[in-house]
PDB file of C-alpha atoms in Angstrom:
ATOM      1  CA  UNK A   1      28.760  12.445 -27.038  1.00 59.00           C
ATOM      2  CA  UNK A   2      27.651  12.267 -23.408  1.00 61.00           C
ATOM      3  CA  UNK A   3      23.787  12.836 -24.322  1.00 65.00           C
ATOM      4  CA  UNK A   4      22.886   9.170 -25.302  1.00 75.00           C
ATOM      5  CA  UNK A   5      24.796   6.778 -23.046  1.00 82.00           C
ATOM      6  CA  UNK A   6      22.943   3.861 -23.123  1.00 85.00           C
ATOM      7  CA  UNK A   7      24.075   2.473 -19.791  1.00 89.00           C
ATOM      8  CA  UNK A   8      23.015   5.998 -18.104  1.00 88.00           C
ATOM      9  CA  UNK A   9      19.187   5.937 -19.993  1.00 87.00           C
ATOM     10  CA  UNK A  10      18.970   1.597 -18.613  1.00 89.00           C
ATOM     11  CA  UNK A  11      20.001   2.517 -15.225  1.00 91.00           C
ATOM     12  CA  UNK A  12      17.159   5.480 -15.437  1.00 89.00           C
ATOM     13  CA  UNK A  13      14.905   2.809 -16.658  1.00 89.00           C
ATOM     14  CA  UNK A  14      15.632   0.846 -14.265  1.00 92.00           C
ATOM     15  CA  UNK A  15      15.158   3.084 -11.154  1.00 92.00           C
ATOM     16  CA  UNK A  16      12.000   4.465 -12.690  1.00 90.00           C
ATOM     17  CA  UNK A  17      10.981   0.956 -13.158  1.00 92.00           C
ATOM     18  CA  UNK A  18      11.442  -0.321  -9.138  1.00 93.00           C
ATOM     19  CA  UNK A  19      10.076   3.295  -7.805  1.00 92.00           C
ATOM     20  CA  UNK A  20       6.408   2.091  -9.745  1.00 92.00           C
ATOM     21  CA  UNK A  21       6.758  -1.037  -8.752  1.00 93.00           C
ATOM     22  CA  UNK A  22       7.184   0.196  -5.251  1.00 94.00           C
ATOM     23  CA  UNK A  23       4.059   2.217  -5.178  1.00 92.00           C
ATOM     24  CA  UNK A  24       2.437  -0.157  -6.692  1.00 93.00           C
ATOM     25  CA  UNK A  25       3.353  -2.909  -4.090  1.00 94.00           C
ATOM     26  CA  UNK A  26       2.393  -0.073  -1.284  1.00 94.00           C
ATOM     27  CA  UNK A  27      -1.087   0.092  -2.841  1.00 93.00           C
ATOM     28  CA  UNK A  28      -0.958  -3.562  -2.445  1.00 93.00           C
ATOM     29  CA  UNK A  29      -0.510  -3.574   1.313  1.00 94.00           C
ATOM     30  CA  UNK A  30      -2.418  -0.546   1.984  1.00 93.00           C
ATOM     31  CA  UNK A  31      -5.466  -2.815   0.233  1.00 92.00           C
ATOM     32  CA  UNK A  32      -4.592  -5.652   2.575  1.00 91.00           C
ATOM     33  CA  UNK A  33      -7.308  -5.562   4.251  1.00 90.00           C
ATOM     34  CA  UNK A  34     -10.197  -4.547   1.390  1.00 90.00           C
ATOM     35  CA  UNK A  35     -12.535  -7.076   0.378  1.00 89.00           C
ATOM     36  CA  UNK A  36     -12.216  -7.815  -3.234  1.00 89.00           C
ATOM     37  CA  UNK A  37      -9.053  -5.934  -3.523  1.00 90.00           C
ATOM     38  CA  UNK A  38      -7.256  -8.144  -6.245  1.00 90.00           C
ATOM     39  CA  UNK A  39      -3.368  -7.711  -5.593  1.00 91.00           C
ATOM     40  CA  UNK A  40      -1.767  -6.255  -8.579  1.00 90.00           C
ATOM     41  CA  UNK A  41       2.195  -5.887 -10.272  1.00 91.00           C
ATOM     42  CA  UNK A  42       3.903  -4.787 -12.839  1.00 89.00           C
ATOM     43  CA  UNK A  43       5.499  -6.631 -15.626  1.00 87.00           C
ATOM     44  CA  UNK A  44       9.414  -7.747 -14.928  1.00 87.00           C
ATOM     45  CA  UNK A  45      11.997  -4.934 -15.633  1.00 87.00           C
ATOM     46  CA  UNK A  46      13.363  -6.950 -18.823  1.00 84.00           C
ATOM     47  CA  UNK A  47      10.101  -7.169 -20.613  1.00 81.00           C
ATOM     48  CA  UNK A  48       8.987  -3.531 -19.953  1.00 79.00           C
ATOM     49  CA  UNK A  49      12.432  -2.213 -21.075  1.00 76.00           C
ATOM     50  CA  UNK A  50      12.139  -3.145 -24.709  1.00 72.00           C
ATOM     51  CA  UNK A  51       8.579  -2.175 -24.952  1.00 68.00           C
ATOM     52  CA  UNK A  52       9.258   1.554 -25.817  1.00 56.00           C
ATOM     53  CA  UNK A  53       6.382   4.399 -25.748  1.00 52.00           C
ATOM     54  CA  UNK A  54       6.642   4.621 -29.367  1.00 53.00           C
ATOM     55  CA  UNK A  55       2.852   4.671 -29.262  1.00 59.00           C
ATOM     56  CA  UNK A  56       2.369   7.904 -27.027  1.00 60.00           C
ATOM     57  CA  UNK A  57       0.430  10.542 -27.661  1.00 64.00           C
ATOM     58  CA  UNK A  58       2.822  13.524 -27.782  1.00 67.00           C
ATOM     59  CA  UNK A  59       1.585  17.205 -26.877  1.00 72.00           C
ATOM     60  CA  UNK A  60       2.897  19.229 -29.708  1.00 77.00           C
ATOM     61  CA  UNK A  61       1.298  22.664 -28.800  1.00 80.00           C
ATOM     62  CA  UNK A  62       1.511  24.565 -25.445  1.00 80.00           C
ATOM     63  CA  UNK A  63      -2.533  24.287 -25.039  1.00 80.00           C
ATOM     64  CA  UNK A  64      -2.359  20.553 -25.834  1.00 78.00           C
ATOM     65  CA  UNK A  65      -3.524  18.313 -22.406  1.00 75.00           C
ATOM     66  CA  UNK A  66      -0.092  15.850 -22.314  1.00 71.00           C
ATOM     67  CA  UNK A  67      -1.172  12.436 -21.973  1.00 66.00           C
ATOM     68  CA  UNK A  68      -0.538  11.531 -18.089  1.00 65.00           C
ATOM     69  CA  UNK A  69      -0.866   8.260 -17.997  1.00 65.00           C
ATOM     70  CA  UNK A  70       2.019   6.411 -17.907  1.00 65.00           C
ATOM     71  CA  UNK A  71       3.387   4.237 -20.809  1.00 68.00           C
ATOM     72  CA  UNK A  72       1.981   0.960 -20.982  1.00 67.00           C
ATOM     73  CA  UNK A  73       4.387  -1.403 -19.675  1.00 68.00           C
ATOM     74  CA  UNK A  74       4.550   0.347 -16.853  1.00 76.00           C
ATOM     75  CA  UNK A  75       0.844  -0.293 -15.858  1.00 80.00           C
ATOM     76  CA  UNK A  76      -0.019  -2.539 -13.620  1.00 84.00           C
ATOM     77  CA  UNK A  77      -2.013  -5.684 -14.020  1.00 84.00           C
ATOM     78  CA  UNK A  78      -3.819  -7.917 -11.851  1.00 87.00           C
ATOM     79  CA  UNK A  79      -2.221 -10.610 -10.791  1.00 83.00           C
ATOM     80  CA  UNK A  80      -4.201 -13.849 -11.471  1.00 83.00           C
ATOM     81  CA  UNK A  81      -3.956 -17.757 -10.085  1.00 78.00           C
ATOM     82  CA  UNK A  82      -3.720 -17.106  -6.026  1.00 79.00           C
ATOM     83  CA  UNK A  83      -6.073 -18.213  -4.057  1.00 81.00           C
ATOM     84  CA  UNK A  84      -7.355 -15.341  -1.724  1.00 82.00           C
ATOM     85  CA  UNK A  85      -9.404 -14.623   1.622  1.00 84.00           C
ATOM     86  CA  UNK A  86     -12.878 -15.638   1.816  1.00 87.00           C
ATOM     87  CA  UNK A  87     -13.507 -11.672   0.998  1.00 86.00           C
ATOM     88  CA  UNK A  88     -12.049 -11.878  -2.098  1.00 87.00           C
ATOM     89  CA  UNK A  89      -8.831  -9.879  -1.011  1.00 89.00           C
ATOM     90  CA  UNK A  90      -5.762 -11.706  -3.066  1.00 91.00           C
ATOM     91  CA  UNK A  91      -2.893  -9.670  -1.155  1.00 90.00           C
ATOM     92  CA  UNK A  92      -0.417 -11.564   0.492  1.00 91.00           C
ATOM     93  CA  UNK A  93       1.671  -9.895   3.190  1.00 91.00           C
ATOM     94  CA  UNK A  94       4.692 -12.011   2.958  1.00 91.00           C
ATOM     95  CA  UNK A  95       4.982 -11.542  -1.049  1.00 92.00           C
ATOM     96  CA  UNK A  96       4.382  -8.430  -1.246  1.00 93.00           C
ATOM     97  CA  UNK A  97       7.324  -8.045   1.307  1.00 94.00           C
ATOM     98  CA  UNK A  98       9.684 -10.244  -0.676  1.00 95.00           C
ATOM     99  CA  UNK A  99       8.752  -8.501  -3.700  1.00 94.00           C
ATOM    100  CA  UNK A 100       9.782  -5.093  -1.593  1.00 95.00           C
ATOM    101  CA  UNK A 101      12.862  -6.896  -0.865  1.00 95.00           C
ATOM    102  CA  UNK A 102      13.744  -7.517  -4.565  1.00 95.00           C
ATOM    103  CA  UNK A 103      12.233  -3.552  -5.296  1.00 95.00           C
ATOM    104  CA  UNK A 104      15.055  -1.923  -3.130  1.00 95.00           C
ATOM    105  CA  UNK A 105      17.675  -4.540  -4.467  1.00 95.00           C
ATOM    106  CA  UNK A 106      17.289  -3.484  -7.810  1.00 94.00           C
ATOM    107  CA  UNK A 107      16.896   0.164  -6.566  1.00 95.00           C
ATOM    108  CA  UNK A 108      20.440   0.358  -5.510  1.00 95.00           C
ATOM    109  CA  UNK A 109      22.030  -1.318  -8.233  1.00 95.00           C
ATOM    110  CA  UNK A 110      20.626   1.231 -10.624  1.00 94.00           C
ATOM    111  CA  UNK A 111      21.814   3.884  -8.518  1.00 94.00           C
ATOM    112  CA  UNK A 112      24.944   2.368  -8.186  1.00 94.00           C
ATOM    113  CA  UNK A 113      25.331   1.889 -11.675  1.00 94.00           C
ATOM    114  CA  UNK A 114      24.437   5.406 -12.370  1.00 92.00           C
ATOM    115  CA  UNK A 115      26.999   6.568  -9.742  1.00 92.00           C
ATOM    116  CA  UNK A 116      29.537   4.633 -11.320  1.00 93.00           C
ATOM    117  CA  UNK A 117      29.219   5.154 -14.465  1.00 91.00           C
ATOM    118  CA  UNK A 118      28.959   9.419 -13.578  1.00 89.00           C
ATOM    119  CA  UNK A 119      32.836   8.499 -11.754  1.00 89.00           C
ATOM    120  CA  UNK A 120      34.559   7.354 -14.640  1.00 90.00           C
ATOM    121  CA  UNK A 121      32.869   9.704 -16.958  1.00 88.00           C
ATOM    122  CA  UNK A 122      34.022  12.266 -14.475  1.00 88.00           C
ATOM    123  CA  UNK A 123      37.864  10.639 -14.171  1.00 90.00           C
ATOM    124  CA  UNK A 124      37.947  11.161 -18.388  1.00 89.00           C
ATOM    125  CA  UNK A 125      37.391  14.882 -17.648  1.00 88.00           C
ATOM    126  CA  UNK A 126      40.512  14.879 -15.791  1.00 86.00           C
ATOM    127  CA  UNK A 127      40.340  15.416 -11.479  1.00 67.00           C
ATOM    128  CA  UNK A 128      39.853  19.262 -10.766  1.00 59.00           C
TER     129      UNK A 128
ATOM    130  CA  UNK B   1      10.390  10.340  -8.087  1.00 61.00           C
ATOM    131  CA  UNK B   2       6.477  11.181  -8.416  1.00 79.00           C
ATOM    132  CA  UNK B   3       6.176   7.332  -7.807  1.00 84.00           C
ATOM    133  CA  UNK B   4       7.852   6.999  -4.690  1.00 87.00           C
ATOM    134  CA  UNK B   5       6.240  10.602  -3.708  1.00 88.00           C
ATOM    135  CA  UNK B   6       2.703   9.082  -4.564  1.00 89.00           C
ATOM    136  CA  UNK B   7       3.743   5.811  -2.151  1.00 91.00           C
ATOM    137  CA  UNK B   8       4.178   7.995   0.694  1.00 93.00           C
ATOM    138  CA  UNK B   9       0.111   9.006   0.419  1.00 92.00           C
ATOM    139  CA  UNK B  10      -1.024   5.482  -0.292  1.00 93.00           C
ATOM    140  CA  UNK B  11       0.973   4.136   2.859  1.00 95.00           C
ATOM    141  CA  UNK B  12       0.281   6.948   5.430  1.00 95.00           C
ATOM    142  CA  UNK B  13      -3.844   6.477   4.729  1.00 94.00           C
ATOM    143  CA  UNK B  14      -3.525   2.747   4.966  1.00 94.00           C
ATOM    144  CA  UNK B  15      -1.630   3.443   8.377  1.00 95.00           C
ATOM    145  CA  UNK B  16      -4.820   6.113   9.183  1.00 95.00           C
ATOM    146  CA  UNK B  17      -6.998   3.144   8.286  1.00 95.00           C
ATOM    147  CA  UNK B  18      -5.858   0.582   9.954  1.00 95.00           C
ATOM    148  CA  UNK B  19      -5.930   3.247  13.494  1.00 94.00           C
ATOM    149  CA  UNK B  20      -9.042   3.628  12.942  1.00 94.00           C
ATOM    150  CA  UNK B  21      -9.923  -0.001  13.111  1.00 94.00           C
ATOM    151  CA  UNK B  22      -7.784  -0.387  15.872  1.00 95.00           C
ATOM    152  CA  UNK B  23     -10.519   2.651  17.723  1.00 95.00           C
ATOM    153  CA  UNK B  24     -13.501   0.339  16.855  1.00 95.00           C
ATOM    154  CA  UNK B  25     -11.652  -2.743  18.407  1.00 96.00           C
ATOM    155  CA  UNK B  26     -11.227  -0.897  20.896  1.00 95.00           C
ATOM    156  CA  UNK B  27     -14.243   0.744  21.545  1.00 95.00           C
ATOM    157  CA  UNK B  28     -16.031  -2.453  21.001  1.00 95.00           C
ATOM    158  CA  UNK B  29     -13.597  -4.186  23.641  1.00 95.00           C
ATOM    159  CA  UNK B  30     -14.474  -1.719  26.197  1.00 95.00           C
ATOM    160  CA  UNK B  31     -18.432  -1.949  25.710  1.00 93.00           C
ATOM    161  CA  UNK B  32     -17.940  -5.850  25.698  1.00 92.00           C
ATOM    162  CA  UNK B  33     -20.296  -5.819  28.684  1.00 89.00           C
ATOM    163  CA  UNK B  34     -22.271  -3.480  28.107  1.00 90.00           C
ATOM    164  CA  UNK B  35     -26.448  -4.790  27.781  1.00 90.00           C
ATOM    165  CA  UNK B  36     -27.614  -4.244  23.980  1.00 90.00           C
ATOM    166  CA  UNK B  37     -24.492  -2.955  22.284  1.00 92.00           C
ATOM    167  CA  UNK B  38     -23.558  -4.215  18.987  1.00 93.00           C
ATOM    168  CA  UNK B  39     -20.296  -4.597  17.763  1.00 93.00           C
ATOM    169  CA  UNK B  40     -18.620  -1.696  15.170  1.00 93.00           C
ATOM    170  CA  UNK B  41     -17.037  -3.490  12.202  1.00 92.00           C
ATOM    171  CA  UNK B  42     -14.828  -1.708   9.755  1.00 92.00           C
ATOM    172  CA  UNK B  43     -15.019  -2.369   6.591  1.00 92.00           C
ATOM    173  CA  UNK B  44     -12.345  -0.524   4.348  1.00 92.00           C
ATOM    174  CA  UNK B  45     -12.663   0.933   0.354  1.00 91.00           C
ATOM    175  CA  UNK B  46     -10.880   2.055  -2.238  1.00 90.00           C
ATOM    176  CA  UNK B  47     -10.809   5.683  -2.438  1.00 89.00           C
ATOM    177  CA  UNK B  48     -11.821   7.385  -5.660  1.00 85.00           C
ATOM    178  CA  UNK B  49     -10.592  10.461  -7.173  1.00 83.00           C
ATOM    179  CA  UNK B  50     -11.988  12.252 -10.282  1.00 80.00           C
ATOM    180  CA  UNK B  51     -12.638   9.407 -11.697  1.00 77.00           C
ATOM    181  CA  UNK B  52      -9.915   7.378 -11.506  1.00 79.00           C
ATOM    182  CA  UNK B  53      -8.567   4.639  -8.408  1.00 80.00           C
ATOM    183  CA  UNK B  54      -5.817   6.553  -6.248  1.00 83.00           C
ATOM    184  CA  UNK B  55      -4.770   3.496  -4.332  1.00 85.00           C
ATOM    185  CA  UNK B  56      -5.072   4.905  -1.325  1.00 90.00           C
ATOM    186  CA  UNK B  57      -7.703   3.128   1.077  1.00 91.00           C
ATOM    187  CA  UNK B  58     -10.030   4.647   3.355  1.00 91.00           C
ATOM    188  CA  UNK B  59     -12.479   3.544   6.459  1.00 91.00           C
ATOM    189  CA  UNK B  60     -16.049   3.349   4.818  1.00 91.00           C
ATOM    190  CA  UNK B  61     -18.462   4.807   7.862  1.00 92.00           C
ATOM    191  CA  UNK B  62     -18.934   2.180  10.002  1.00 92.00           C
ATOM    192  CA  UNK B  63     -21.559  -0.581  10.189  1.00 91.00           C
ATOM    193  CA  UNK B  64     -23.093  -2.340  12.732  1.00 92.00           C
ATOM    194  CA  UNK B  65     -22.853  -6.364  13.669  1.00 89.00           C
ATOM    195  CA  UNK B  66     -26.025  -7.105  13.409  1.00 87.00           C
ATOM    196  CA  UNK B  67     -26.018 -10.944  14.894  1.00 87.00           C
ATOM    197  CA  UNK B  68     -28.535 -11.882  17.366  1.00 88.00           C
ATOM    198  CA  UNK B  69     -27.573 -10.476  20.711  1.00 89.00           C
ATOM    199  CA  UNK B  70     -27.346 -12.957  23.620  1.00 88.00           C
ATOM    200  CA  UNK B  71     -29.849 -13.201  26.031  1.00 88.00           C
ATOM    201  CA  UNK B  72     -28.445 -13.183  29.640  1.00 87.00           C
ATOM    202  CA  UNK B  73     -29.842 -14.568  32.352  1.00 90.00           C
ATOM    203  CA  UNK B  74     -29.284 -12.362  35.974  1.00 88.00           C
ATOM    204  CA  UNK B  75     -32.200 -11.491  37.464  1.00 87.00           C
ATOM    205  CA  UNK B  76     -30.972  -9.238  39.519  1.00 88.00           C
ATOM    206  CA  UNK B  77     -29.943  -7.494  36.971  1.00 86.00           C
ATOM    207  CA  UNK B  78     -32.029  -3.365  36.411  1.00 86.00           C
ATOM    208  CA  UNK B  79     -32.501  -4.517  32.555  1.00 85.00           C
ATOM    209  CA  UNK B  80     -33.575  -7.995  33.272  1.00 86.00           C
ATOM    210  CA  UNK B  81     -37.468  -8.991  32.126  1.00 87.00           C
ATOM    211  CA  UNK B  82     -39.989 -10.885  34.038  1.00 88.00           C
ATOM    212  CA  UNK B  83     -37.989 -14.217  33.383  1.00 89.00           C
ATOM    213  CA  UNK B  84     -34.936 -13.085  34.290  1.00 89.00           C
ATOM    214  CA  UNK B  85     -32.709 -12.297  31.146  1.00 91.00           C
ATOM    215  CA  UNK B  86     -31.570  -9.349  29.334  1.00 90.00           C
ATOM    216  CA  UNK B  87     -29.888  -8.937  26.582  1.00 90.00           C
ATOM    217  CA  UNK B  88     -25.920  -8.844  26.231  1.00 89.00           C
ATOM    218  CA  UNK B  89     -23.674  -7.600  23.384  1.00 91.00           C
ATOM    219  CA  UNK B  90     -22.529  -9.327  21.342  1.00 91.00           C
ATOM    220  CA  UNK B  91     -19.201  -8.606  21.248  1.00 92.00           C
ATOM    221  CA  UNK B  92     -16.998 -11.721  21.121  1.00 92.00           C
ATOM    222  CA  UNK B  93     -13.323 -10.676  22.697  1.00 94.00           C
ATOM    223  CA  UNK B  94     -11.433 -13.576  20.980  1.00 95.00           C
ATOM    224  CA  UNK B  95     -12.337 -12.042  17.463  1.00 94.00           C
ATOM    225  CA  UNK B  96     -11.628  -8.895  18.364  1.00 95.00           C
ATOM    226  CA  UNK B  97      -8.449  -9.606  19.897  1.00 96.00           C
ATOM    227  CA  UNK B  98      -7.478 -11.488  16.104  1.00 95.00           C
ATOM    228  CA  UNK B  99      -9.222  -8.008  14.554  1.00 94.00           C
ATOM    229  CA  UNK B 100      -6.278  -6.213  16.602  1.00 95.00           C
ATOM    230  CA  UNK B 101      -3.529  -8.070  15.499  1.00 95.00           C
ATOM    231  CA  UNK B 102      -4.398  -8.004  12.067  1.00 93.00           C
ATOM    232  CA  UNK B 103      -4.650  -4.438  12.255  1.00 94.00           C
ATOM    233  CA  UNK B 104      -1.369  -4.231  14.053  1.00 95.00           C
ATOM    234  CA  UNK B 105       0.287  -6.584  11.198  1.00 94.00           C
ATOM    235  CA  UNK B 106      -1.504  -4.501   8.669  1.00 94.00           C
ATOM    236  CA  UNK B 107       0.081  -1.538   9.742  1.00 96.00           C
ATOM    237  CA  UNK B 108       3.251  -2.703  10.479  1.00 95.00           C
ATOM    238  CA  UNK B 109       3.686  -3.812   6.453  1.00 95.00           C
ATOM    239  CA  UNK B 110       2.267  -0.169   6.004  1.00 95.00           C
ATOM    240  CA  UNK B 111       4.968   1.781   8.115  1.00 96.00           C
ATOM    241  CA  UNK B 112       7.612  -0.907   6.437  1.00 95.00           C
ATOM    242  CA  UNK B 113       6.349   0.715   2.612  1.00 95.00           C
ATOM    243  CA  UNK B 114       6.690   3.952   3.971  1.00 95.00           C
ATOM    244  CA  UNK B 115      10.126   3.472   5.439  1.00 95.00           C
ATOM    245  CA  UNK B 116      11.657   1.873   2.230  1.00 95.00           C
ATOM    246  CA  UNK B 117       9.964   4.545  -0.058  1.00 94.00           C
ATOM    247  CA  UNK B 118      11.898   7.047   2.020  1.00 94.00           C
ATOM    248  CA  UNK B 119      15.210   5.551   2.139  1.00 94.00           C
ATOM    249  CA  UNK B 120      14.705   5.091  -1.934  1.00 94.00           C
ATOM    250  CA  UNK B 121      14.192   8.549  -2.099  1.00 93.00           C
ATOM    251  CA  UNK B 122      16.864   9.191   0.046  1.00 93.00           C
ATOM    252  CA  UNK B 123      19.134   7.347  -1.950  1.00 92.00           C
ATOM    253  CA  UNK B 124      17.872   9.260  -5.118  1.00 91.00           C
ATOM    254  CA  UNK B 125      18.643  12.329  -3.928  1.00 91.00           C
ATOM    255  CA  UNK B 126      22.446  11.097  -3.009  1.00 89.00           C
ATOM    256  CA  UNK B 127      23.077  11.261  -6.173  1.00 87.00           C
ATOM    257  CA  UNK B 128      22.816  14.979  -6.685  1.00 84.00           C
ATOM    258  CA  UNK B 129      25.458  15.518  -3.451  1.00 82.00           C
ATOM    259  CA  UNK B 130      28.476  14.423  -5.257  1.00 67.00           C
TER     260      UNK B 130
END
């Protein structure tokens, strides 16, 4: 009953989605400085949600290599129309901090929601 | 998790980066004066890993400035030729003064992605307490 809550595998989806984006955005500002470092993000939580892994490759045998790479909407892409430094470095500080801003928002709320949802699922139990 | 784990790399070497740009400022502030010296400049890359991009960023080895050096004229100066000049470095201490701050703002946003990436993971692992 409790295996498929859809509210607990969103909130998953959605804290796994704003921990990439994180590193992705800290890749961004460690490259700050790089010439021809093109600035890079991920595609919004609501379009990668839908887009399942159907496509996969699954590891069906213990001597199978697992594919690592992670499904696809949750690689990044380069983010085109800014204009960058003369070096051809398109990272922007202060975006990449309001985007970090907007990361740890959404961070919380799926924790939160996860939390919250684990309290009433825990009040149905009955207290111990 | 492995996300937020991998974060923590990418922003501690762009922090080890930017230091070490900060040394070559430095160093090229204190040898502003002295006769022939050519400024450090520090250009950063990509590091690569079996392959594949890591996202973590590294200090290439350094290269040289290699702009004309100024030719000083003190004839009293121990370098100075038979007209009088020797040559300066060319170190220009309003550039790297902006170099610095960049740096410094550089790092800053660094220490700021490692900070958050810590308090996410903090938060994560809050859930497991109750």
């Amino acid at each position: 009953m409790f295996d498929q809550l859809e509210i607990l595998s969103m909130a998953r989806g959605l804290a796994t989605h704003s921990a990439a984006r994180q590193s992705v955005v800290a890749q961004n500002l460690a490259q700050a400085d790089t010439a021809g470092y093109k600035a890079r993000d991920l595609a919004s939580f609501g379009e990668s949600y839908r887009a399942s892994s159907g496509l996969a490759l699954r590891s069906t045998r213990a001597g199978h290599i697992a594919d690592s790479t992670p499904p696809p909407a949750l690689r990044p892409h380069v983010e085109r129309g800014i204009d960058g430094d003369p070096n051809g470095n398109t990272v922007s500080i202060e975006s990449q901090m309001v985007k970090s801003a907007e990361i740890r928002t959404q961070h919380e709320m799926a924790l939160s929601v996860y939390r919250t949802t684990l309290g009433i699922l825990r009040t149905t139990l009955g207290r111990r | 998790m492995s996300d937020l784990l991998s974060s923590f790399s990418v922003s501690a070497s762009g922090m080890a980066a930017q230091s070490s740009r900060l040394r070559h400022v430095s160093e090229n502030i204190a040898n502003a004066d002295t006769p022939g010296y050519h400024r450090k400049l520090t250009p950063f890359r990509e590091v690569m890993q079996g392959g594949r991009m890591t996202g973590e960023v590294e200090a290439a080895p350094v290269r040289l400035d290699d702009t004309e050096l100024p030719e000083v004229f003190d004839p009293s100066h121990p370098m100075a030729d038979e007209a009088g000049f020797y040559r300066g470095s060319n170190v220009d201490l309003v550039i790297e003064i902006a170099d610095a701050r960049e740096a410094q703002r550089s790092y800053e946003a660094n220490l700021k992605m490692f900070d958050q990436a810590r308090q996410m993971t903090r938060s994560l692992l809050e859930i497991l307490r109750k």
